[in-house]
Short mmCIF file of C-alpha atoms in Angstrom, two decimals:
data_model
loop_
_atom_site.label_atom_id
_atom_site.label_comp_id
_atom_site.label_asym_id
_atom_site.label_seq_id
_atom_site.Cartn_x
_atom_site.Cartn_y
_atom_site.Cartn_z
CA MET A 1189 0.00 0.00 0.00
CA PRO A 1190 2.60 2.66 0.91
CA THR A 1191 4.79 1.74 -2.06
CA PHE A 1192 1.84 2.12 -4.43
CA LEU A 1193 0.83 5.48 -2.94
CA VAL A 1194 4.32 7.01 -2.83
CA THR A 1195 5.08 6.11 -6.46
CA MET A 1196 1.63 7.23 -7.61
CA ASP A 1197 2.31 10.66 -6.11
CA PHE A 1198 5.21 11.09 -8.54
CA SER A 1199 2.88 11.23 -11.53
CA VAL A 1200 -0.63 11.94 -10.25
CA LEU A 1201 0.06 15.69 -10.24
CA PHE A 1202 1.05 16.08 -13.89
CA LEU A 1203 -2.44 16.46 -15.34
CA ALA A 1204 -3.48 18.81 -12.52
CA VAL A 1205 -0.80 21.43 -13.23
CA PRO A 1206 -2.92 23.54 -15.63
CA ARG A 1207 -5.82 23.75 -13.15
CA LEU A 1208 -3.77 24.52 -10.08
CA THR A 1209 -1.87 27.12 -12.11
CA ALA A 1210 -5.15 28.82 -12.98
CA ASP A 1211 -6.26 28.71 -9.33
CA LEU A 1212 -3.05 29.57 -7.44
CA ALA A 1213 -1.27 31.57 -10.19
CA PRO A 1214 2.28 30.40 -9.40
CA SER A 1215 5.21 31.96 -11.20
CA GLY A 1216 7.18 29.85 -13.67
CA ILE A 1217 9.82 29.06 -11.03
CA GLN A 1218 7.17 28.20 -8.43
CA GLN A 1219 5.47 25.86 -10.90
CA LEU A 1220 8.73 24.00 -11.47
CA TRP A 1221 9.24 23.63 -7.72
CA ILE A 1222 5.67 22.36 -7.26
CA VAL A 1223 6.42 19.57 -9.74
CA ASP A 1224 10.05 18.83 -8.79
CA ILE A 1225 10.33 19.29 -5.02
CA TYR A 1226 8.69 15.93 -4.20
CA GLY A 1227 11.20 13.80 -6.11
CA LEU A 1228 14.08 16.04 -5.07
CA MET A 1229 13.39 15.55 -1.35
CA ILE A 1230 12.95 11.80 -1.75
CA ALA A 1231 16.27 11.47 -3.57
CA GLY A 1232 18.09 13.66 -1.05
CA LEU A 1233 16.84 11.90 2.07
CA LEU A 1234 16.78 8.20 1.11
CA VAL A 1235 20.25 7.40 2.50
CA THR A 1236 19.57 9.22 5.77
CA MET A 1237 16.13 7.70 6.26
CA GLY A 1238 17.32 4.17 5.53
CA THR A 1239 19.98 4.46 8.23
CA ILE A 1240 17.51 6.04 10.69
CA GLY A 1241 15.21 3.06 10.13
CA ASP A 1242 18.04 0.68 11.06
CA ARG A 1243 18.46 2.59 14.33
CA ILE A 1244 14.93 3.41 15.53
CA GLY A 1245 13.05 0.55 13.83
CA ARG A 1246 11.85 0.18 10.26
CA ARG A 1247 8.19 -0.33 11.17
CA LYS A 1248 8.27 2.75 13.40
CA LEU A 1249 9.81 4.85 10.63
CA LEU A 1250 7.29 3.48 8.13
CA PHE A 1251 4.37 4.52 10.34
CA LEU A 1252 5.86 7.93 11.09
CA GLY A 1253 6.46 8.52 7.40
CA ALA A 1254 2.97 7.32 6.48
CA ALA A 1255 1.31 9.57 9.06
CA VAL A 1256 3.25 12.61 7.82
CA PHE A 1257 2.42 11.59 4.24
CA GLY A 1258 -1.30 11.62 5.03
CA ILE A 1259 -1.14 15.00 6.79
CA ALA A 1260 0.93 16.55 4.00
CA SER A 1261 -1.50 15.17 1.39
CA VAL A 1262 -4.41 16.97 3.06
CA ALA A 1263 -2.35 20.16 3.34
CA ALA A 1264 -1.43 19.96 -0.36
CA ALA A 1265 -5.06 19.35 -1.38
CA PHE A 1266 -6.28 22.47 0.42
CA SER A 1267 -3.32 24.74 -0.34
CA THR A 1268 -4.29 28.37 -0.78
CA SER A 1269 -1.00 29.68 -2.19
CA PRO A 1270 1.93 28.41 -4.28
CA GLU A 1271 4.19 28.63 -1.23
CA MET A 1272 1.87 26.41 0.81
CA LEU A 1273 1.68 23.84 -1.98
CA ILE A 1274 5.48 23.79 -2.40
CA ALA A 1275 5.94 23.31 1.35
CA SER A 1276 3.35 20.52 1.39
CA ARG A 1277 4.96 18.76 -1.55
CA ALA A 1278 8.36 19.05 0.17
CA LEU A 1279 6.90 17.44 3.31
CA LEU A 1280 5.39 14.71 1.13
CA GLY A 1281 8.90 14.07 -0.22
CA VAL A 1282 10.36 13.80 3.29
CA ALA A 1283 7.64 11.32 4.22
CA GLY A 1284 8.12 9.36 0.99
CA ALA A 1285 11.85 9.09 1.71
CA ALA A 1286 11.01 7.56 5.11
CA VAL A 1287 8.50 5.08 3.68
CA THR A 1288 10.36 3.75 0.64
CA PRO A 1289 13.48 2.12 2.17
CA SER A 1290 11.48 0.98 5.21
CA VAL A 1291 9.18 -1.11 2.99
CA LEU A 1292 12.04 -2.78 1.09
CA ALA A 1293 13.98 -3.45 4.32
CA LEU A 1294 10.91 -4.93 6.05
CA ILE A 1295 10.22 -7.26 3.13
CA THR A 1296 13.83 -8.43 3.13
CA GLY A 1297 13.67 -9.23 6.84
CA MET A 1298 10.23 -10.85 6.77
CA PHE A 1299 10.93 -13.33 3.97
CA THR A 1300 14.17 -15.26 4.43
CA ASP A 1301 13.14 -18.26 2.34
CA PRO A 1302 14.56 -17.59 -1.16
CA SER A 1303 11.39 -18.61 -3.01
CA GLN A 1304 9.15 -16.50 -0.77
CA SER A 1305 11.55 -13.58 -0.96
CA ARG A 1306 11.49 -13.62 -4.76
CA ARG A 1307 7.70 -13.54 -4.82
CA ALA A 1308 7.49 -10.84 -2.17
CA LEU A 1309 9.94 -8.56 -3.96
CA ALA A 1310 8.17 -9.18 -7.28
CA GLY A 1311 4.93 -8.08 -5.61
CA TYR A 1312 6.69 -5.03 -4.21
CA LEU A 1313 7.95 -4.09 -7.66
CA ALA A 1314 4.48 -4.65 -9.16
CA CYS A 1315 3.08 -2.13 -6.66
CA PHE A 1316 5.91 0.26 -7.49
CA MET A 1317 5.18 0.02 -11.23
CA GLY A 1318 1.43 0.01 -10.65
CA GLY A 1319 1.53 3.30 -8.76
CA ALA A 1320 3.60 4.98 -11.46
CA THR A 1321 1.36 3.54 -14.19
CA LEU A 1322 -2.00 4.40 -12.66
CA GLY A 1323 -1.05 7.84 -11.35
CA PRO A 1324 -1.92 9.77 -14.53
CA LEU A 1325 -5.11 7.75 -15.06
CA VAL A 1326 -6.30 8.27 -11.49
CA GLY A 1327 -5.47 11.95 -11.77
CA GLY A 1328 -7.39 12.24 -15.02
CA VAL A 1329 -10.51 10.56 -13.62
CA LEU A 1330 -10.51 12.73 -10.48
CA LEU A 1331 -10.01 15.92 -12.48
CA GLU A 1332 -13.05 15.06 -14.58
CA HIS A 1333 -15.27 15.30 -11.49
CA PHE A 1334 -13.45 17.23 -8.74
CA TRP A 1335 -11.05 20.12 -8.13
CA TRP A 1336 -7.28 19.79 -8.55
CA GLY A 1337 -6.66 19.09 -4.84
CA SER A 1338 -8.50 15.77 -5.11
CA VAL A 1339 -5.43 14.18 -6.71
CA PHE A 1340 -3.68 14.43 -3.33
CA LEU A 1341 -6.58 13.15 -1.23
CA VAL A 1342 -6.70 9.83 -3.09
CA SER A 1343 -3.83 8.52 -0.95
CA VAL A 1344 -5.43 9.31 2.41
CA PRO A 1345 -7.72 6.23 2.67
CA GLY A 1346 -4.75 3.95 1.97
CA ILE A 1347 -2.68 5.65 4.66
CA VAL A 1348 -5.54 5.21 7.15
CA LEU A 1349 -5.71 1.48 6.33
CA LEU A 1350 -1.95 1.11 6.79
CA LEU A 1351 -1.96 2.86 10.17
CA ALA A 1352 -5.04 0.93 11.34
CA PHE A 1353 -3.85 -2.59 10.46
CA GLY A 1354 -0.11 -2.35 9.91
CA ARG A 1355 0.88 -2.67 13.57
CA SER A 1356 -0.80 -6.08 13.88
CA LEU A 1357 0.52 -7.35 10.54
CA LEU A 1358 4.09 -6.05 10.35
CA PRO A 1359 6.96 -7.02 12.69
CA GLU A 1360 9.36 -4.44 14.07
CA GLN A 1361 12.94 -4.71 12.83
CA LYS A 1362 16.04 -2.73 13.71
CA ALA A 1363 19.76 -3.17 14.07
CA PRO A 1364 20.74 -4.38 17.58
CA LEU A 1365 24.02 -2.41 17.66
CA ALA A 1366 23.53 0.35 15.11
CA GLY A 1367 25.46 3.10 16.91
CA LYS A 1368 24.61 6.77 17.07
CA LEU A 1369 23.52 8.80 14.07
CA ASP A 1370 26.24 11.22 12.92
CA PRO A 1371 24.62 14.66 12.29
CA VAL A 1372 27.60 15.86 10.25
CA SER A 1373 27.23 12.91 7.89
CA VAL A 1374 23.52 13.63 7.53
CA ALA A 1375 24.27 17.27 6.63
CA LEU A 1376 26.98 16.25 4.17
CA SER A 1377 24.65 13.69 2.57
CA LEU A 1378 21.97 16.29 1.98
CA ALA A 1379 24.50 18.88 0.80
CA ALA A 1380 25.82 16.37 -1.74
CA ILE A 1381 22.65 14.74 -3.06
CA LEU A 1382 20.23 17.70 -3.21
CA PRO A 1383 22.47 19.98 -5.35
CA PHE A 1384 23.52 17.00 -7.48
CA VAL A 1385 19.93 16.00 -8.30
CA TYR A 1386 18.90 19.64 -8.76
CA GLY A 1387 21.77 20.18 -11.19
CA LEU A 1388 20.84 17.07 -13.18
CA LYS A 1389 17.22 18.18 -13.45
CA GLY A 1390 18.21 21.71 -14.46
CA LEU A 1391 20.63 20.58 -17.18
CA ALA A 1392 18.12 18.02 -18.49
CA ARG A 1393 15.36 20.63 -18.72
CA ASN A 1394 17.18 23.74 -19.93
CA GLY A 1395 20.47 22.56 -21.39
CA TRP A 1396 23.78 24.09 -20.36
CA GLU A 1397 23.40 26.81 -17.72
CA TRP A 1398 26.00 27.87 -15.18
CA PHE A 1399 23.85 27.57 -12.04
CA PRO A 1400 22.72 23.92 -12.39
CA ALA A 1401 26.21 23.00 -13.62
CA GLY A 1402 27.69 24.66 -10.54
CA ALA A 1403 25.21 22.84 -8.30
CA LEU A 1404 26.23 19.54 -9.91
CA VAL A 1405 29.94 20.20 -9.31
CA PHE A 1406 29.26 21.34 -5.74
CA GLY A 1407 27.30 18.16 -5.02
CA ILE A 1408 30.14 15.99 -6.37
CA ALA A 1409 32.71 17.87 -4.23
CA VAL A 1410 30.65 17.52 -1.05
CA GLY A 1411 30.03 13.88 -1.93
CA TRP A 1412 33.78 13.27 -1.93
CA VAL A 1413 34.03 14.82 1.55
CA PHE A 1414 31.11 12.65 2.68
CA VAL A 1415 32.82 9.47 1.45
CA GLN A 1416 36.07 10.34 3.23
CA ARG A 1417 34.20 10.88 6.48
CA GLN A 1418 32.38 7.54 6.18
CA ARG A 1419 35.72 5.77 5.85
CA ARG A 1420 36.82 7.12 9.24
CA LEU A 1421 33.65 6.55 11.30
CA GLU A 1422 33.08 3.46 13.43
CA HIS A 1423 29.33 3.66 12.74
CA PRO A 1424 29.03 5.41 9.36
CA LEU A 1425 25.80 6.73 7.89
CA LEU A 1426 26.66 4.76 4.74
CA ASP A 1427 28.70 1.57 5.10
CA LEU A 1428 30.99 1.70 2.07
CA ARG A 1429 31.93 -1.94 2.52
CA MET A 1430 28.65 -2.81 0.81
CA PHE A 1431 30.13 -1.71 -2.49
CA GLY A 1432 32.98 -4.20 -2.07
CA ASN A 1433 30.55 -7.06 -2.59
CA ARG A 1434 30.46 -8.12 -6.22
CA THR A 1435 26.81 -9.13 -6.23
CA PHE A 1436 25.63 -5.93 -4.54
CA SER A 1437 27.67 -3.54 -6.69
CA SER A 1438 26.81 -5.37 -9.92
CA ALA A 1439 23.09 -5.32 -9.10
CA LEU A 1440 23.34 -1.57 -8.44
CA ILE A 1441 25.08 -0.98 -11.78
CA LEU A 1442 22.40 -2.96 -13.60
CA MET A 1443 19.56 -1.09 -11.91
CA PHE A 1444 21.27 2.28 -12.43
CA VAL A 1445 21.94 1.78 -16.15
CA THR A 1446 18.49 0.36 -16.88
CA ALA A 1447 17.00 3.39 -15.10
CA VAL A 1448 19.19 5.65 -17.26
CA VAL A 1449 18.05 3.99 -20.47
CA GLY A 1450 14.44 3.55 -19.38
CA ALA A 1451 13.89 7.16 -18.33
CA GLY A 1452 15.58 8.66 -21.38
CA THR A 1453 13.86 6.44 -23.94
CA LEU A 1454 10.45 6.77 -22.29
CA LEU A 1455 10.68 10.55 -22.57
CA LEU A 1456 11.60 10.33 -26.25
CA ALA A 1457 8.92 7.71 -26.95
CA THR A 1458 6.27 9.92 -25.33
CA GLN A 1459 7.37 12.91 -27.42
CA TYR A 1460 7.40 10.80 -30.58
CA LEU A 1461 3.87 9.54 -30.02
CA GLN A 1462 2.56 13.07 -29.54
CA ASN A 1463 4.64 15.24 -31.86
CA VAL A 1464 5.45 12.79 -34.66
CA ALA A 1465 2.62 10.23 -34.59
CA GLY A 1466 0.10 12.95 -33.67
CA LEU A 1467 -1.54 11.34 -30.63
CA THR A 1468 -3.11 13.41 -27.89
CA PRO A 1469 -1.40 13.29 -24.45
CA LEU A 1470 -4.21 11.09 -23.11
CA ALA A 1471 -4.03 8.69 -26.06
CA ALA A 1472 -0.24 8.46 -25.75
CA GLY A 1473 -0.54 7.78 -22.02
CA LEU A 1474 -3.15 5.07 -22.56
CA LEU A 1475 -1.03 3.43 -25.27
CA LEU A 1476 2.01 3.32 -22.96
CA LEU A 1477 -0.08 1.69 -20.25
CA VAL A 1478 0.12 -1.62 -22.10
CA PRO A 1479 3.96 -1.97 -21.94
CA ASN A 1480 3.84 -1.11 -18.23
CA VAL A 1481 1.19 -3.75 -17.60
CA LEU A 1482 3.30 -6.28 -19.51
CA MET A 1483 6.25 -5.45 -17.28
CA ILE A 1484 4.14 -5.97 -14.16
CA ILE A 1485 3.05 -9.37 -15.51
CA GLY A 1486 6.68 -10.17 -16.27
CA ASN A 1487 7.73 -9.17 -12.75
CA LEU A 1488 5.16 -11.47 -11.18
CA THR A 1489 5.98 -14.48 -13.38
CA THR A 1490 9.78 -14.15 -13.18
CA PRO A 1491 10.04 -15.93 -9.77
CA LEU A 1492 8.42 -19.01 -11.29
CA VAL A 1493 10.82 -19.01 -14.24
CA ALA A 1494 13.76 -18.46 -11.85
CA ASN A 1495 13.08 -21.90 -10.38
CA HIS A 1496 14.36 -23.42 -13.62
CA ILE A 1497 16.83 -20.88 -15.07
CA ARG A 1498 19.76 -19.36 -13.22
CA PRO A 1499 19.36 -15.64 -12.55
CA ALA A 1500 22.46 -14.74 -14.58
CA TYR A 1501 21.05 -16.27 -17.75
CA LEU A 1502 17.46 -15.21 -17.09
CA ILE A 1503 18.49 -11.56 -16.60
CA ALA A 1504 20.95 -11.62 -19.52
CA GLY A 1505 18.41 -13.21 -21.87
CA GLY A 1506 15.81 -10.63 -20.91
CA LEU A 1507 18.28 -7.80 -21.49
CA LEU A 1508 19.08 -9.11 -24.98
CA ILE A 1509 15.34 -9.23 -25.76
CA ALA A 1510 14.93 -5.69 -24.45
CA GLY A 1511 17.95 -4.61 -26.51
CA ALA A 1512 16.23 -5.98 -29.61
CA GLY A 1513 13.22 -3.85 -28.67
CA TYR A 1514 15.39 -0.75 -28.51
CA LEU A 1515 16.97 -1.67 -31.84
CA ALA A 1516 13.44 -1.79 -33.28
CA PHE A 1517 13.25 1.98 -32.65
CA THR A 1518 15.21 2.31 -35.90
CA LEU A 1519 12.23 0.85 -37.82
CA ALA A 1520 10.05 3.86 -36.98
CA ASP A 1521 9.87 6.79 -39.35
CA SER A 1522 8.05 10.09 -39.33
CA THR A 1523 5.02 8.66 -41.15
CA SER A 1524 4.76 5.14 -39.72
CA GLY A 1525 2.34 6.03 -36.93
CA PRO A 1526 2.53 4.86 -33.31
CA MET A 1527 2.54 1.07 -33.71
CA THR A 1528 6.29 0.56 -34.28
CA ILE A 1529 7.27 2.38 -31.10
CA PHE A 1530 4.38 0.77 -29.22
CA VAL A 1531 5.47 -2.77 -30.14
CA ALA A 1532 9.12 -1.90 -29.43
CA MET A 1533 8.23 -0.61 -25.95
CA CYS A 1534 6.24 -3.79 -25.24
CA VAL A 1535 9.31 -5.90 -26.11
CA VAL A 1536 11.54 -3.64 -24.01
CA MET A 1537 9.34 -3.88 -20.92
CA LEU A 1538 8.95 -7.66 -21.15
CA GLY A 1539 12.70 -8.09 -21.58
CA THR A 1540 13.55 -5.79 -18.66
CA ALA A 1541 11.12 -7.52 -16.28
CA PRO A 1542 13.50 -10.31 -15.10
CA LEU A 1543 16.18 -7.80 -14.13
CA ALA A 1544 13.66 -5.58 -12.36
CA ALA A 1545 12.20 -8.55 -10.48
CA LEU A 1546 15.49 -10.18 -9.41
CA CYS A 1547 18.02 -7.40 -8.89
CA ASN A 1548 16.38 -6.09 -5.72
CA HIS A 1549 16.61 -9.61 -4.30
CA LEU A 1550 20.22 -10.01 -5.42
CA ALA A 1551 21.27 -6.69 -3.90
CA MET A 1552 19.39 -7.05 -0.62
CA GLY A 1553 20.35 -10.71 -0.24
CA VAL A 1554 23.99 -9.81 0.44
CA VAL A 1555 23.21 -7.08 2.99
CA SER A 1556 23.43 -8.10 6.65
CA PRO A 1557 20.13 -7.75 8.58
CA ASP A 1558 21.36 -4.81 10.69
CA LYS A 1559 22.11 -2.85 7.49
CA ALA A 1560 18.88 -3.64 5.62
CA GLY A 1561 17.52 -0.10 5.81
CA SER A 1562 20.78 1.42 4.63
CA GLY A 1563 21.08 -1.13 1.81
CA ALA A 1564 17.49 -0.49 0.69
CA SER A 1565 18.14 3.25 0.60
CA ILE A 1566 21.20 2.75 -1.63
CA VAL A 1567 19.16 0.61 -4.03
CA GLN A 1568 16.45 3.26 -4.24
CA THR A 1569 18.98 6.11 -4.60
CA ALA A 1570 20.69 4.32 -7.51
CA ALA A 1571 17.35 4.19 -9.32
CA GLU A 1572 16.66 7.88 -8.59
CA PHE A 1573 20.06 8.92 -9.94
CA GLY A 1574 19.57 6.71 -12.97
CA ILE A 1575 16.32 8.43 -13.86
CA GLY A 1576 17.99 11.84 -13.60
CA PHE A 1577 21.00 10.76 -15.66
CA GLY A 1578 18.78 9.16 -18.29
CA ILE A 1579 16.76 12.30 -18.90
CA ALA A 1580 19.91 14.42 -18.92
CA MET A 1581 22.04 12.12 -21.10
CA LEU A 1582 19.80 10.35 -23.62
CA ALA A 1583 17.36 13.22 -24.01
CA THR A 1584 20.32 15.52 -24.66
CA LEU A 1585 21.69 13.08 -27.25
CA GLY A 1586 18.34 12.94 -29.01
CA ALA A 1587 18.04 16.73 -28.88
CA ALA A 1588 21.51 17.16 -30.43
CA VAL A 1589 20.60 14.89 -33.36
CA TYR A 1590 17.29 16.74 -33.72
CA ARG A 1591 18.91 20.20 -33.83
CA ASP A 1592 21.46 19.06 -36.40
CA GLY A 1593 18.73 17.59 -38.62
CA VAL A 1594 16.28 20.48 -38.39
CA GLU A 1595 18.81 23.22 -39.11
CA GLY A 1596 18.55 22.90 -42.89
CA ALA A 1597 14.85 23.82 -42.95
CA LEU A 1598 15.17 27.05 -40.97
CA GLY A 1599 16.84 29.33 -43.50
CA THR A 1600 13.60 30.77 -44.89
CA VAL A 1601 11.54 31.11 -41.71
CA PRO A 1602 11.45 34.16 -39.41
CA PRO A 1603 14.30 34.22 -36.81
CA GLU A 1604 12.00 33.89 -33.78
CA VAL A 1605 10.30 30.83 -35.31
CA ALA A 1606 13.68 29.34 -36.19
CA ASP A 1607 14.96 29.80 -32.63
CA ALA A 1608 11.88 28.09 -31.20
CA ALA A 1609 12.09 25.22 -33.69
CA ARG A 1610 15.76 24.61 -32.84
CA GLU A 1611 14.91 24.31 -29.15
CA SER A 1612 12.69 21.23 -29.34
CA ILE A 1613 10.15 19.44 -31.47
CA ASP A 1614 7.44 20.56 -29.02
CA ARG A 1615 8.27 24.17 -29.84
CA ALA A 1616 8.55 23.43 -33.57
CA VAL A 1617 5.05 21.94 -33.64
CA GLY A 1618 3.76 24.91 -31.63
CA VAL A 1619 5.22 27.64 -33.87
CA ALA A 1620 4.55 25.92 -37.20
CA GLY A 1621 1.03 27.35 -37.15
CA GLN A 1622 2.46 30.86 -37.42
CA LEU A 1623 3.77 30.13 -40.92
CA PRO A 1624 2.05 29.92 -44.30
CA ALA A 1625 0.72 26.46 -45.10
CA ALA A 1626 3.59 25.43 -47.40
CA GLN A 1627 6.32 26.58 -45.00
CA SER A 1628 4.49 25.07 -42.06
CA GLY A 1629 4.28 21.68 -43.77
CA ASP A 1630 7.97 21.75 -44.71
CA LEU A 1631 9.02 22.71 -41.16
CA LEU A 1632 6.86 20.01 -39.57
CA ALA A 1633 8.09 17.33 -41.97
CA THR A 1634 11.74 18.25 -41.38
CA ALA A 1635 11.31 18.52 -37.60
CA ARG A 1636 9.58 15.14 -37.42
CA ASP A 1637 12.25 13.50 -39.59
CA ALA A 1638 14.98 15.06 -37.43
CA PHE A 1639 13.37 13.95 -34.19
CA THR A 1640 12.87 10.43 -35.53
CA SER A 1641 16.59 10.34 -36.41
CA GLY A 1642 17.30 11.19 -32.78
CA VAL A 1643 15.05 8.32 -31.68
CA HIS A 1644 17.01 5.99 -33.98
CA VAL A 1645 20.36 7.03 -32.49
CA VAL A 1646 19.11 6.69 -28.92
CA GLY A 1647 17.63 3.27 -29.75
CA ILE A 1648 20.98 2.04 -31.10
CA VAL A 1649 22.90 3.41 -28.10
CA SER A 1650 20.39 1.82 -25.71
CA ALA A 1651 20.66 -1.55 -27.47
CA ILE A 1652 24.46 -1.45 -27.18
CA MET A 1653 24.24 -0.56 -23.48
CA TYR A 1654 21.84 -3.44 -22.84
CA ALA A 1655 24.14 -5.88 -24.65
CA GLY A 1656 26.93 -4.75 -22.32
CA LEU A 1657 24.66 -5.22 -19.30
CA ALA A 1658 23.84 -8.77 -20.45
CA VAL A 1659 27.55 -9.63 -20.42
CA LEU A 1660 27.92 -8.04 -16.97
CA ALA A 1661 24.96 -10.01 -15.62
CA VAL A 1662 26.45 -13.34 -16.72
CA ARG A 1663 29.89 -12.51 -15.31
CA ALA A 1664 28.59 -11.06 -12.04
CA PHE A 1665 25.86 -13.55 -11.17
CA LYS A 1666 27.06 -16.83 -12.65
CA HIS A 1667 27.89 -18.02 -9.11
CA VAL A 1668 24.30 -17.44 -7.93
CA ARG A 1669 22.20 -20.59 -7.78
CA ASN A 1670 18.47 -20.99 -8.27
CA SER A 1671 16.06 -22.38 -5.73
CA HIS A 1672 16.74 -25.99 -6.78
CA GLY A 1673 20.16 -25.76 -5.13
CA ASP A 1674 22.52 -25.78 -8.10
CA ASP A 1675 26.16 -25.90 -7.07
CA THR A 1676 27.82 -22.54 -6.77
CA THR A 1677 30.95 -20.87 -5.55
CA SER A 1678 30.92 -18.50 -2.63
CA ASP A 1679 31.11 -14.77 -3.19
CA ALA A 1680 33.29 -13.27 -0.47
CA ASP A 1681 31.13 -10.94 1.55
CA PRO A 1682 32.88 -8.02 3.25
CA LEU A 1683 29.71 -7.20 5.18
CA ARG A 1684 29.22 -10.54 6.89
CA GLY A 1685 32.81 -11.70 7.24
CA ALA A 1686 34.67 -14.58 5.71
CA GLU A 1687 33.76 -16.91 8.52
CA THR A 1688 30.08 -16.75 7.53
CA ALA A 1689 30.59 -17.23 3.80
CA THR A 1690 29.25 -20.70 3.12
CA PRO A 1691 27.63 -22.19 0.03
CA SER A 1692 24.29 -22.30 1.83
CA ASP A 1693 24.45 -18.63 2.77
CA ALA A 1694 21.28 -16.75 1.80
CA ARG A 1695 23.26 -14.26 -0.22
CA SER A 1696 24.32 -16.93 -2.72
CA SER A 1697 20.80 -18.08 -3.48
CA ILE A 1698 17.91 -16.70 -5.41
#
């Protein structure tokens, strides 16, 4: 329930922006903060909240976060000014950061049997994907009948159910000897992650600008200081020894890179469906529901398949299938309509499902119980960073190809129209109506061809990256056995100690 609600809140607001803008009249900067502050606070606080959960109890932190989430949802729904809505969304982000790693850590501790753990984590991921998938639809239905604040109130009944029944259903878990929380490390973590994520978002949205670039550099510098401090502390906020485990670090790389590729290509696919294939935003959203549903089905069926195929080969095979889907992007052209991209996205989502379903289990399986909250927060943070990098990197690559391709059609149009058309295909479609019919048709045809060329390049790059990930998966996880007890070699675990590394250890089984 909390996983579904927190992820739904990422996207449920999007359709409400025009109405709340008309009601609250935020400035352009305030509107950006209304949309962005939620994800920014979650990304910045995940590491801290995961470690706090290890110390005070993961169930306790889950309930505290859920209660604050419910209160902040009501405050956001009845906001009377942009400032109040921004503050409410920020508080929602703080609460979401408390809830997310607590859920993953609790699941890891509750299900120690490998088969049960696989199914539980697949269900968790299905709720994660389900919230993100249904958010825009739920928002659209509510906006048809109610005011914009209703999109926030939809989570309140679920929070009430969690608080009413969660205490009797969920066990408390915490580290027995976690040590004291280091306030300096918490401050350094926030000072590193928040500017870093802000800089990524700014560069992805507006291209090169000195302020987001400076924020990015500042975040990296503070991050280096943070890492050096963690090396010296007896009880660090972030135990860097986790990254010395091959299974854990490889699972993080796989999740990070697939988030990079997934976020960047989804943005381009959405733009293609609207600006090239000519679908309305609602029609494009409904069409992309199908690949997401296929991925949820794939997540839920992967544990059954993992009983017969080793994770290394199941993940690698899925990645090669998904890579073929990305390669199919090159079959689309500016006049082929939406079906090519639709089918390609379906293949991509089905192929990515085994990795999505198993990598959480692989990563959390090597984390000692007293570090479960911290490990869960690292897993979630890797995904958050991947989304930011994907939008910044692949969208920028597609935009560069687009600008190069559209340049030749701008010599005869007015300078202000040319500047807008160079910026993005969204702007090109918007300003084409200002031109005479013949010029407008030429500009639209060239812009759509140029954007499609960008989609082709990004598809090829994504396919190559997925082929590389398939090789990594085989090399990194070939020692991991399936639930039938295939022989395996032990992966030395710096978190648990060499004396506990046995072939029957839970970390070497799926």
